[in-house]
Tab-separated table of C-alpha atoms and ligand atoms in Angstrom:
chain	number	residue	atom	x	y	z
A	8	UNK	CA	-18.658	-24.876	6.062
A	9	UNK	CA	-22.308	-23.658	5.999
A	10	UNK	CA	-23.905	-20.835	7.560
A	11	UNK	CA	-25.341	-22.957	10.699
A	12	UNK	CA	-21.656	-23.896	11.578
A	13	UNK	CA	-20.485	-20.328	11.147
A	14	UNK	CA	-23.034	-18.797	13.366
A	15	UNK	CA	-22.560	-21.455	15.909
A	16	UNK	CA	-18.884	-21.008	15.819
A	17	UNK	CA	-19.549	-17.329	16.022
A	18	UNK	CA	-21.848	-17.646	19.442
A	19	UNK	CA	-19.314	-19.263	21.086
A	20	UNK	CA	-16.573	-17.044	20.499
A	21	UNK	CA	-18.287	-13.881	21.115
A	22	UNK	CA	-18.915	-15.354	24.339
A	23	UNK	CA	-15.311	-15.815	25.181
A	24	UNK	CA	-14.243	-12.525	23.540
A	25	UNK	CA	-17.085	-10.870	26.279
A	26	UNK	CA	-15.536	-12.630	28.735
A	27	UNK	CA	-12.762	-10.461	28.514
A	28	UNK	CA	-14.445	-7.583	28.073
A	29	UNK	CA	-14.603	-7.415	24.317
A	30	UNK	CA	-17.269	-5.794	22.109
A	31	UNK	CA	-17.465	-8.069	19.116
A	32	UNK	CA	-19.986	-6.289	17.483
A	33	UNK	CA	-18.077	-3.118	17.609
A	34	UNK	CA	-15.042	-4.683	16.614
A	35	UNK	CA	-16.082	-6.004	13.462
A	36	UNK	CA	-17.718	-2.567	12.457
A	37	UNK	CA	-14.692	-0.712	13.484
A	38	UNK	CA	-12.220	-3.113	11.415
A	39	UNK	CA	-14.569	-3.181	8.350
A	40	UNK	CA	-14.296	0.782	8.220
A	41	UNK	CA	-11.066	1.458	7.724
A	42	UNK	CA	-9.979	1.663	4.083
A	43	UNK	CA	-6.646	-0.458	3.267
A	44	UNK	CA	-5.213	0.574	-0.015
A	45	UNK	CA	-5.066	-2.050	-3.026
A	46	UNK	CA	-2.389	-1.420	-5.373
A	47	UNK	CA	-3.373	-1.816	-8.719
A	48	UNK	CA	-0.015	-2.905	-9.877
A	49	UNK	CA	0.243	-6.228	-8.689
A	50	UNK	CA	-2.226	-7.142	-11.327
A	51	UNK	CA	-0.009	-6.859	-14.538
A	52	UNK	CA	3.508	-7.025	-12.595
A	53	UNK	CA	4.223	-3.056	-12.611
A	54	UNK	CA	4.164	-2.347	-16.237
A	55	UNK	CA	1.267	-0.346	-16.891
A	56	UNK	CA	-0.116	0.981	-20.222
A	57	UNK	CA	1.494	4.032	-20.748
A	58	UNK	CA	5.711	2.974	-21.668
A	59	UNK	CA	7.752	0.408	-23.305
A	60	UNK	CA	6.122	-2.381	-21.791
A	61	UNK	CA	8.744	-3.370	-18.936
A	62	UNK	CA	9.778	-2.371	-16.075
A	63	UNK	CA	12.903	-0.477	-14.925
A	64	UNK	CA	14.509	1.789	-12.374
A	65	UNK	CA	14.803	0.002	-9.021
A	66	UNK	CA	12.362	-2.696	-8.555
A	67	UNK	CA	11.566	-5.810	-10.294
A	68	UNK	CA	9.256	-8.569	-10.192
A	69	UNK	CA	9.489	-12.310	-11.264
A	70	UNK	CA	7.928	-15.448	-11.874
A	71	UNK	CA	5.953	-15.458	-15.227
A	72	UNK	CA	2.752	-17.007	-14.081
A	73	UNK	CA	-0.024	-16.797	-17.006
A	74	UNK	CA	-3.246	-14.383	-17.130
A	75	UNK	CA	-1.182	-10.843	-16.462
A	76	UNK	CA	-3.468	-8.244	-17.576
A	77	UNK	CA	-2.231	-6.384	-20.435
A	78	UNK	CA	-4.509	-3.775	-20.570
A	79	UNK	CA	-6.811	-1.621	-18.543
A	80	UNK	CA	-9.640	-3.474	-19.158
A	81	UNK	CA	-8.493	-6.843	-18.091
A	82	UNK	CA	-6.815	-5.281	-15.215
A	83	UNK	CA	-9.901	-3.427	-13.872
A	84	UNK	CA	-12.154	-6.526	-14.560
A	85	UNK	CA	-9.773	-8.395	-12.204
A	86	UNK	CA	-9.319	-5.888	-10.049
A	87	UNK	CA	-13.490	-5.736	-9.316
A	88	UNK	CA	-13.134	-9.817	-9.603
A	89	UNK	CA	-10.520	-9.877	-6.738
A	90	UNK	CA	-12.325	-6.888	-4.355
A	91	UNK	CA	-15.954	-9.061	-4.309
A	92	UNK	CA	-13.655	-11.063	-1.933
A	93	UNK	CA	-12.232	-8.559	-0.274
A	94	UNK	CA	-14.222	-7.654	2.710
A	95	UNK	CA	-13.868	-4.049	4.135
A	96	UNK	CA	-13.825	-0.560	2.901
A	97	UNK	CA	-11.255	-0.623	-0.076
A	98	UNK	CA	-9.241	2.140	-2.003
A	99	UNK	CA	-7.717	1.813	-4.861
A	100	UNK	CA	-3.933	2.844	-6.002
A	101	UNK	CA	-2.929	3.796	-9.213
A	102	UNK	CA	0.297	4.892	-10.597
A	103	UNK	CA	0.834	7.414	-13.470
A	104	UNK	CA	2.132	4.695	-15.982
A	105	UNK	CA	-1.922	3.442	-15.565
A	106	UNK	CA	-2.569	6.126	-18.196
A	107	UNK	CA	-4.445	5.727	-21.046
A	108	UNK	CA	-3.361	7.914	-24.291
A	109	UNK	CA	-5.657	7.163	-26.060
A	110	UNK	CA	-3.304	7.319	-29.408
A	111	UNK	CA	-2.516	10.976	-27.992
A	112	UNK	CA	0.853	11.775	-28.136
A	113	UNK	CA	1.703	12.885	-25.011
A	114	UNK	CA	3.823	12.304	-22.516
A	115	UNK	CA	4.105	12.352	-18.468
A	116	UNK	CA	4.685	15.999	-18.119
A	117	UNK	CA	1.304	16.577	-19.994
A	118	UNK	CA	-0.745	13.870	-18.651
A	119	UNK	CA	-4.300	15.387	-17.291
A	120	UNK	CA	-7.647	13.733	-15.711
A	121	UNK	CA	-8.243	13.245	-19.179
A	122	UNK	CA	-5.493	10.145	-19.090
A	123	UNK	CA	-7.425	8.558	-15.664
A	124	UNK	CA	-11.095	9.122	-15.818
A	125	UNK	CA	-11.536	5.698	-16.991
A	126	UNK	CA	-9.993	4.970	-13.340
A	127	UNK	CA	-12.242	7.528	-11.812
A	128	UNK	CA	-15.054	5.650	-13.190
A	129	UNK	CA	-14.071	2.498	-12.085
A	130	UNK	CA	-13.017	3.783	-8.441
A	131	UNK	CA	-16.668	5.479	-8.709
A	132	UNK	CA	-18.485	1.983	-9.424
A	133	UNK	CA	-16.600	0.489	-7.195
A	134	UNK	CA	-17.316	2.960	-4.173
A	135	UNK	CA	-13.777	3.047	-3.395
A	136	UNK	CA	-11.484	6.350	-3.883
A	137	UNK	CA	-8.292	6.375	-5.573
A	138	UNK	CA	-4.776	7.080	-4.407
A	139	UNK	CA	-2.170	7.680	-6.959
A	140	UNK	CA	1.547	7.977	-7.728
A	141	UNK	CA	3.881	9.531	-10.061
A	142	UNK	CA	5.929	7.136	-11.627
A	143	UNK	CA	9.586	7.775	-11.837
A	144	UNK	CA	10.834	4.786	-13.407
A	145	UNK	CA	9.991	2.497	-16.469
A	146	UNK	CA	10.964	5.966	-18.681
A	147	UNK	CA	13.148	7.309	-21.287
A	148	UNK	CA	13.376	10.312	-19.595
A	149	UNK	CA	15.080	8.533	-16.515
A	150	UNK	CA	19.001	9.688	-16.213
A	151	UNK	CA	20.176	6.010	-15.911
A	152	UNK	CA	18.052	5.498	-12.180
A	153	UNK	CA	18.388	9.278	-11.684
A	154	UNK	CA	14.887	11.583	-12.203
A	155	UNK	CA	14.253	14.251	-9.456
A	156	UNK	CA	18.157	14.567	-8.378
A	157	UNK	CA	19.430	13.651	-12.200
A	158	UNK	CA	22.496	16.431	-12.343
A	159	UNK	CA	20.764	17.127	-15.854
A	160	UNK	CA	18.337	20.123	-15.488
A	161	UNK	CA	16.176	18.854	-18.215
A	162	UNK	CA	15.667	15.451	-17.250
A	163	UNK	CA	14.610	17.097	-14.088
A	164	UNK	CA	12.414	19.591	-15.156
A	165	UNK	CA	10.587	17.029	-17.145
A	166	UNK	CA	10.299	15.071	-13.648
A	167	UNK	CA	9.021	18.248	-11.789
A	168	UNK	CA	6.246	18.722	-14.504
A	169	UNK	CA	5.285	15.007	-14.039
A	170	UNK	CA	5.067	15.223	-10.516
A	171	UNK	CA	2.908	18.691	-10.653
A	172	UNK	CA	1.028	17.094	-13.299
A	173	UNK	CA	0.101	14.372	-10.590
A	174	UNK	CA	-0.784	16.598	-8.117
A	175	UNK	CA	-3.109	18.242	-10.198
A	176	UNK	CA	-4.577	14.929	-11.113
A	177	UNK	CA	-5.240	13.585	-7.533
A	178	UNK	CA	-6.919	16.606	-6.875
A	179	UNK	CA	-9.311	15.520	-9.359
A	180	UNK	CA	-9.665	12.349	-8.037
A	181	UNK	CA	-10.841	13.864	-4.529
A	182	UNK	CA	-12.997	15.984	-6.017
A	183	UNK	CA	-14.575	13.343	-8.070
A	184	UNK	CA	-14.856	10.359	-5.884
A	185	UNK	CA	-15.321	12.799	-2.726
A	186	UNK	CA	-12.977	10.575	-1.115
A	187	UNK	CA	-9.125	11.598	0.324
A	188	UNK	CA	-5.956	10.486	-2.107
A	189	UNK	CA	-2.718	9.674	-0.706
A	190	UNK	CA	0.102	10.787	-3.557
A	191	UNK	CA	3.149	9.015	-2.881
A	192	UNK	CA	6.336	10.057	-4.358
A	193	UNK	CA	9.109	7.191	-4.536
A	194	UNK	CA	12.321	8.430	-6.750
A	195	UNK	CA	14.368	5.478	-6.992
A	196	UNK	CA	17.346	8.038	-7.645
A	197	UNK	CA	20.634	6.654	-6.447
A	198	UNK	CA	23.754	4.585	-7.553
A	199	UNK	CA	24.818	1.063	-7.990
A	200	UNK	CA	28.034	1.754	-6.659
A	201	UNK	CA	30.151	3.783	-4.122
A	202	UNK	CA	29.298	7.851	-5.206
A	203	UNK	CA	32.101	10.951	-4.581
A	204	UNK	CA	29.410	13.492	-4.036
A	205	UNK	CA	26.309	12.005	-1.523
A	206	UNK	CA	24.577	15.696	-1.224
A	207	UNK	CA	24.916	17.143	-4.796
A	208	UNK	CA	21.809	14.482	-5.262
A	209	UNK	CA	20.294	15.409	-2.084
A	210	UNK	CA	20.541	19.308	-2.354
A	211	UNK	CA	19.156	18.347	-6.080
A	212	UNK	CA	16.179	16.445	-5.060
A	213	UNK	CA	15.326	19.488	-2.829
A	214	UNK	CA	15.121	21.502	-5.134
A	215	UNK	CA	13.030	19.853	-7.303
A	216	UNK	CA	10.550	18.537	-4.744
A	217	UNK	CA	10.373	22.461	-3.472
A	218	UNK	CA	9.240	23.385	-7.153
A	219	UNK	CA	6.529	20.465	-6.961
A	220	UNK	CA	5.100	21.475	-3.736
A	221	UNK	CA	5.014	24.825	-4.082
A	222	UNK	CA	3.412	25.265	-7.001
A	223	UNK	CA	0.783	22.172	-6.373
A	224	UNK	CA	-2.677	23.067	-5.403
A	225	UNK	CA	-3.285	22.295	-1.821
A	226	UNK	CA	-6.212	20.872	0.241
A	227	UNK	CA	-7.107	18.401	3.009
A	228	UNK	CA	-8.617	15.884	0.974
A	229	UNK	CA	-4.953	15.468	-1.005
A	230	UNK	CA	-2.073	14.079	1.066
A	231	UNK	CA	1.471	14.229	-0.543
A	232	UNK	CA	3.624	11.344	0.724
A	233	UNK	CA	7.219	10.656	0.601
A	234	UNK	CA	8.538	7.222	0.569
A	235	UNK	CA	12.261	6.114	1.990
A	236	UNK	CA	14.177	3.692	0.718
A	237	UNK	CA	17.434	1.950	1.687
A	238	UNK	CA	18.669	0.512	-1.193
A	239	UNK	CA	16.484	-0.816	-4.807
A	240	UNK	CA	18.363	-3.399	-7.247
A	241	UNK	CA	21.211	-1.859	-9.216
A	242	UNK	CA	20.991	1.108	-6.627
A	243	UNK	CA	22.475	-1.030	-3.730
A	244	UNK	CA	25.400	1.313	-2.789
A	245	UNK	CA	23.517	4.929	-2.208
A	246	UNK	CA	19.487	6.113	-2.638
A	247	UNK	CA	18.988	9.941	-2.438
A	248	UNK	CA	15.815	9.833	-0.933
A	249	UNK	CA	16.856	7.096	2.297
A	250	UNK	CA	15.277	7.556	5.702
A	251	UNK	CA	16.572	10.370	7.246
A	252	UNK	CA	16.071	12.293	3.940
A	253	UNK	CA	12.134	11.440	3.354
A	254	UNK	CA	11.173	11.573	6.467
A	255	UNK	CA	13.053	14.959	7.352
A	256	UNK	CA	11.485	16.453	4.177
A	257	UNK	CA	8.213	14.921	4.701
A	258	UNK	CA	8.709	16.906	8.639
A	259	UNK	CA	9.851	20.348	8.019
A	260	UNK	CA	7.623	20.752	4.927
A	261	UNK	CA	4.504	19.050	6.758
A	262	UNK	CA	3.621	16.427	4.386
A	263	UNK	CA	3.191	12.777	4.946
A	264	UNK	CA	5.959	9.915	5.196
A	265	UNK	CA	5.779	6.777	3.224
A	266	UNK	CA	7.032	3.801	5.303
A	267	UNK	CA	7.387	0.875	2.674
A	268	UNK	CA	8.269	-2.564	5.205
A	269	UNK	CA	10.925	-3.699	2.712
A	270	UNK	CA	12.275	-0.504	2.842
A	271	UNK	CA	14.840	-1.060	5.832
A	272	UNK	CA	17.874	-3.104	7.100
A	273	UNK	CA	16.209	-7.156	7.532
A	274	UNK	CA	16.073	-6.532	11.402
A	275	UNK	CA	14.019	-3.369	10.885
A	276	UNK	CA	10.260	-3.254	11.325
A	277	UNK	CA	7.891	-0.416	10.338
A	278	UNK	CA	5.836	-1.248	13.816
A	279	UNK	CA	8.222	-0.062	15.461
A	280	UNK	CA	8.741	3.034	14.029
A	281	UNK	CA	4.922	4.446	13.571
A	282	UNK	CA	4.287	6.061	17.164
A	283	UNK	CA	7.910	7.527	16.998
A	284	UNK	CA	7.435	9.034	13.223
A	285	UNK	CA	3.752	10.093	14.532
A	286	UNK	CA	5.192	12.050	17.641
A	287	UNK	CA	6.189	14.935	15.048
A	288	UNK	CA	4.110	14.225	11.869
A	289	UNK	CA	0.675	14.766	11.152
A	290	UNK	CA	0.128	11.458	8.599
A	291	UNK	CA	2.559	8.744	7.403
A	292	UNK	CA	1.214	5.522	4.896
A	293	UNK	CA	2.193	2.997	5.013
A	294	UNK	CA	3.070	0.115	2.127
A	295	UNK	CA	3.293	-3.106	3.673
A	296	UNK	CA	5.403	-5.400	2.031
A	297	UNK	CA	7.146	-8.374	2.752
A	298	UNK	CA	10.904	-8.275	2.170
A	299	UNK	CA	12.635	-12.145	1.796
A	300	UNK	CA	16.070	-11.064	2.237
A	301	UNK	CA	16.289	-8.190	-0.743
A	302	UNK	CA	14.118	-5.814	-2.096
A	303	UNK	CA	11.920	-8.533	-3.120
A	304	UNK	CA	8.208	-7.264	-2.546
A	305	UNK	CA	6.565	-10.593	-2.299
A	306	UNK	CA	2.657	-11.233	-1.033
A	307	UNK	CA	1.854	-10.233	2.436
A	308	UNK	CA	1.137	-13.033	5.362
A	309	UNK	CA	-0.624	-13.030	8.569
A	310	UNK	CA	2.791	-12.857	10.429
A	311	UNK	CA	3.527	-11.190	13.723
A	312	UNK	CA	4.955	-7.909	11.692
A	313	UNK	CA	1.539	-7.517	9.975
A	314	UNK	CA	-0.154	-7.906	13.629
A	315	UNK	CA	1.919	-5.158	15.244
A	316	UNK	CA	1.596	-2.805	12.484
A	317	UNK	CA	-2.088	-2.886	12.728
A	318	UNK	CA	-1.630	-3.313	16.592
A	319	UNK	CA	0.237	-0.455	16.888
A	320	UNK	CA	-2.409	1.490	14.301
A	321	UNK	CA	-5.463	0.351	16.427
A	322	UNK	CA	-3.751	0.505	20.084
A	323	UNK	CA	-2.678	3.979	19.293
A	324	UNK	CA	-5.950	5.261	18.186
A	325	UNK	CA	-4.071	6.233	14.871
A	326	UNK	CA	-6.400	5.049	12.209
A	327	UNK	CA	-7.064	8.790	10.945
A	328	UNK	CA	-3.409	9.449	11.165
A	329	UNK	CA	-2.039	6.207	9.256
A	330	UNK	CA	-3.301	5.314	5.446
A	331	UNK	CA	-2.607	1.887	4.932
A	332	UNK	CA	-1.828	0.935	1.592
A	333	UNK	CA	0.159	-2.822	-0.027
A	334	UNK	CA	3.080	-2.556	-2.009
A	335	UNK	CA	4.179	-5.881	-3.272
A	336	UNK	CA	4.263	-8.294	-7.028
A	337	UNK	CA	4.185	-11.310	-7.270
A	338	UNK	CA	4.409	-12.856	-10.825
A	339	UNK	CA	5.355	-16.688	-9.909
A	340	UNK	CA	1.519	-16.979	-8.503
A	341	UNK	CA	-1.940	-16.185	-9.496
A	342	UNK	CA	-2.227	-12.403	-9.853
A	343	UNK	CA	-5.840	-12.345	-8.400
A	344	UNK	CA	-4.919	-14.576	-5.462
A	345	UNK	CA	-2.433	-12.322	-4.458
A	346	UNK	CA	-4.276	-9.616	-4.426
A	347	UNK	CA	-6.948	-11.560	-1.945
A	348	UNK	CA	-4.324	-13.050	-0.074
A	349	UNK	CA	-2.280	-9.999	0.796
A	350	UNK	CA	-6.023	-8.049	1.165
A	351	UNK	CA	-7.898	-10.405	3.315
A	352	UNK	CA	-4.518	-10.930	5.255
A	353	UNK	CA	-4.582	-6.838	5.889
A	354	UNK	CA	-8.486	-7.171	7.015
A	355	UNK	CA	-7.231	-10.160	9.529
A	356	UNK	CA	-4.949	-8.093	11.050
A	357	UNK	CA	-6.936	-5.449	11.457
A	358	UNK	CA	-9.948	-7.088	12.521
A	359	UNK	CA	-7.644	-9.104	15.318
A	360	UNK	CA	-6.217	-5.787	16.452
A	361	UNK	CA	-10.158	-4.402	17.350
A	362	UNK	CA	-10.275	-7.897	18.916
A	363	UNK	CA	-7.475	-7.527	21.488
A	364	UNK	CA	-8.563	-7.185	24.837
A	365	UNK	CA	-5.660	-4.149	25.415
A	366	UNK	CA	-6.808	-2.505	28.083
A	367	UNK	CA	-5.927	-5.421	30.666
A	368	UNK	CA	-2.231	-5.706	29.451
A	369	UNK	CA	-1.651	-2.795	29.641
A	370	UNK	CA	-2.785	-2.121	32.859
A	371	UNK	CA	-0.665	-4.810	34.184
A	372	UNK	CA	2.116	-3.309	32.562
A	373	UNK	CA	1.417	-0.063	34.319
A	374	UNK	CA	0.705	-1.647	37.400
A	375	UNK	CA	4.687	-2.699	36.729
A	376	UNK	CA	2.913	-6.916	36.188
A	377	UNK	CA	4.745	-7.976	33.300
A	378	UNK	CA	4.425	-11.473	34.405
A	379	UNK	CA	1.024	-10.422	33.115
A	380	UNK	CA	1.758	-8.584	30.831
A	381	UNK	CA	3.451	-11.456	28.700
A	382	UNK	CA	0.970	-14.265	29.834
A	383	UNK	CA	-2.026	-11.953	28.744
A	384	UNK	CA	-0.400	-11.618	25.410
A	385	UNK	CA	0.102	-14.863	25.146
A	386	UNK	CA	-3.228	-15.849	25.974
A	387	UNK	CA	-4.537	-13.126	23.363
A	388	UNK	CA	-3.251	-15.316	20.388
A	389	UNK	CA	-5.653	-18.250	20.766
A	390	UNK	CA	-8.409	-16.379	21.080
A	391	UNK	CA	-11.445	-17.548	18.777
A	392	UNK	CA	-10.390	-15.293	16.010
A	393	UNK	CA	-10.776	-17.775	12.775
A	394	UNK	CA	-14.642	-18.123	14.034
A	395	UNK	CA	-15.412	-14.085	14.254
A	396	UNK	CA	-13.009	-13.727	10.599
A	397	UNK	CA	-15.596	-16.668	9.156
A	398	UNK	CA	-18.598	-14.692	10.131
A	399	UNK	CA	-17.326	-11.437	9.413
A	400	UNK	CA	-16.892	-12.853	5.923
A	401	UNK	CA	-19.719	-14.885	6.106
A	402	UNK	CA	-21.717	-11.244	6.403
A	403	UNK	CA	-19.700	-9.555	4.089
A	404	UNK	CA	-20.788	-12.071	1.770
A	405	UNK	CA	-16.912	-12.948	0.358
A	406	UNK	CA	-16.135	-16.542	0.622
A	407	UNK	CA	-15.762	-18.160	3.880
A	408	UNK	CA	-12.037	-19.877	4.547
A	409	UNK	CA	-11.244	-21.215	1.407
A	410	UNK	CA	-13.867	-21.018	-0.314
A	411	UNK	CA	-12.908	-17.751	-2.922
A	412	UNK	CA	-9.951	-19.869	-4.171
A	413	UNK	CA	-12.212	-22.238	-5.878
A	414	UNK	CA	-13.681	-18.501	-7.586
A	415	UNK	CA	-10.271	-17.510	-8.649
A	416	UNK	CA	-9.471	-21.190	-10.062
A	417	UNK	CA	-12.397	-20.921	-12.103
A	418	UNK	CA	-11.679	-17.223	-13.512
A	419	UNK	CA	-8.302	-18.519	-14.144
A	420	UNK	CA	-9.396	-21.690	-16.386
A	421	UNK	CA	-12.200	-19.332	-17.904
A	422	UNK	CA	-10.430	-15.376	-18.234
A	423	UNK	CA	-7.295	-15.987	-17.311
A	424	UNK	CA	-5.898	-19.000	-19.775
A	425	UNK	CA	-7.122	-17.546	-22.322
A	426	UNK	CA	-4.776	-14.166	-22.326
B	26	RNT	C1	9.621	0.734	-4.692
B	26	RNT	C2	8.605	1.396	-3.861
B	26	RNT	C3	7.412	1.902	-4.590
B	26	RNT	C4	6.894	0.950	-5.649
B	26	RNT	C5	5.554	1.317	-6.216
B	26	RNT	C6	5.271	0.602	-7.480
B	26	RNT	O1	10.568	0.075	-3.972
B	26	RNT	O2	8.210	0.534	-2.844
B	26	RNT	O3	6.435	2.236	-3.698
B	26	RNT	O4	6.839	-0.364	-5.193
B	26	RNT	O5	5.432	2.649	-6.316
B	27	ZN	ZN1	6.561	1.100	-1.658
């Protein structure tokens, strides 16, 4: 498509958006602002450079597609590859096992800024600021799947360094990028099969987290997190820190609550549960996911979920309140083309939600008109969207339609191939 089409295509459907009473204009602007969070570890399938070289504790990934990166070089040069087709304001999310010793023998309960500034760096060229997580898996130290709750107090005292240690860290990430970092804590702490004793764990994990946050330094720029979980593979039967458990800590001890969309029962949606976890917390994050039946994380589509989340976000005036981050790997697929995939998928959703002419719903839903209310929805969906997406792009300067899979194709027969 060239630019003539694009612009055409873009008159037109500014004109119907105006018609009912949409500001284009201020749409686009408004979507391209807020930052969606790109996880880092989709790029070399969770592994990082800091371990054994696989991955453990709770989560897996599959498929053994060639070109992983296998260091932090190759994953930051895709990373920056992938993001010049990303439109919109970007962060970037690292976990602790991104570390890089640098033949210094230390380990997680040591690690300082020292282990990340190549990351700062990066995050700093990139303009983007950089969210982080301790990692609790992938680790000797782990008590089988057991770190934070483990019933051994050394195995959790290591864990509560590590997670101070990340505080610490993130702190120097805000002060250095001058940008806000979400630290999200997911313990993958349970059992594979029917437990005796549900709140030893739970009175445990407490404990611990108590000694983490209370001896972190605090500030607005630094937002602790708390992800929930229902169940991770070879922890099917009980998870320590489930729904009711992160989200009540996250409450009484005012931090922020991680809602991963693959976290919950299969006929469980996250947009459905922001405005009612937002009533009586400040923040939550969000990792959107895609679930396919079991914990199985894979690449994000434009599907009706992904439109109420950032519906819901948008609608609600929540943007400030909600950091929206991706949480999925894929390793049967291109690396890179998930990340643009799952990305540009995020930016369509958002971008649609500035688009929605809300106001006249739901006035006919308070005017008690849900005749209205459902044909106005309805109508809402075939909308012009695809022609204010290709010239948002289009002035973004990322590829229009298709266009940045012929990029990645390339990269793949040139960088890629040859790992
Ligand atoms: C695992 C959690 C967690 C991880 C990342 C790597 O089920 O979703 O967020 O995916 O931290
Ligand atoms: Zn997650």
């Amino acid at each position: 498509m060239n630019d003539k089409q694009v612009l055409k295509g873009y008159e037109y459907a500014k004109e119907q958006y105006e018609a009912v009473g949409v500001d284009v204009e201020a749409a686009i602007a408004k979507a391209d602002s807020i930052p969606v969070s790109m996880h880092c570890w989709q790029g070399d399938d969770v592994i990082g450079f800091d371990g054994p070289g696989e991955l453990t504790g709770g989560i897996a990934t599959t498929g053994n597609y060639p070109g992983r990166a296998r260091t932090p070089d190759e994953l930051r040069s895709d990373i920056g590859f992938a993001k010049s087709m990303i439109p919109g304001a970007v962060q970037l999310n690292i976990h602790a096992c991104y570390a890089e010793k640098n033949g210094k023998n230390i380990d997680r309960d040591e690690y300082t800024i020292a282990e990340f500034q190549n990351w700062v760096d990066f995050a700093k060229e990139l303009g983007t600021g950089l969210d982080f997580n301790p990692t609790f898996f992938s680790h000797p130290k782990m008590d089988g799947n057991f770190s934070l709750s483990s019933l051994n107090p050394d195995t959790r005292k290591f864990w509560i360094e590590h997670g101070k240690r990340c505080n610490e860290i993130a702190h120097e990430f805000c002060k250095q990028t001058g940008k806000t970092s979400v630290v999200n804590y997911w313990m993958p702490d349970g059992y594979k099969d029917i437990c005796a004793d549900t709140k030893i764990h739970r009175d445990l994990m407490t404990e611990s987290l108590d000694q983490i946050f209370n001896s972190s330094p605090k500030s607005e720029n630094v937002v602790y997190s708390i992800e929930s979980k229902l169940f991770g593979v070879g922890i099917e039967s009980y998870t320590v820190a489930s729904h009711e458990y992160s989200y009540g800590y996250a409450l009484k001890r005012g931090l922020a609550y991680t809602l991963d969309a693959g976290h919950f029962h299969p006929t469980e949606v996250i947009s459905a549960k922001l405005s009612a976890c937002l009533q009586f917390l400040d923040k939550v994050a969000l990792h959107i996911s895609r679930g396919v039946r079991w914990d199985s994380d894979h690449v994000i589509i434009w599907d009706d979920e992904l439109q109420n989340i950032m519906d819901e976000i948008i609608h609600n005036g929540f943007e400030e309140r909600v950091y929206i981050g991706l949480d999925y790997f894929d390793a049967s697929i291109n690396r890179i083309a998930c990340w643009i995939i799952g990305m540009r998928n995020a930016r369509k959703a958002i971008l649609n939600a500035c688009l929605a002419p809300v106001e006249s719903v739901r006035k006919a839903e308070r005017e008690g008109d849900y005749t209205s209310r459902l044909a106005l929805m309805e109508e809402r969906r075939t909308l012009p969207f695809s022609a204010v997406w290709d010239y948002y792009c289009l002035k973004k300067d990322v590829g229009i339609g298709r266009e940045w899979l012929d990029k990645v194709k390339e990269y793949e027969r040139d960088v890629l191939s040859a790992r």
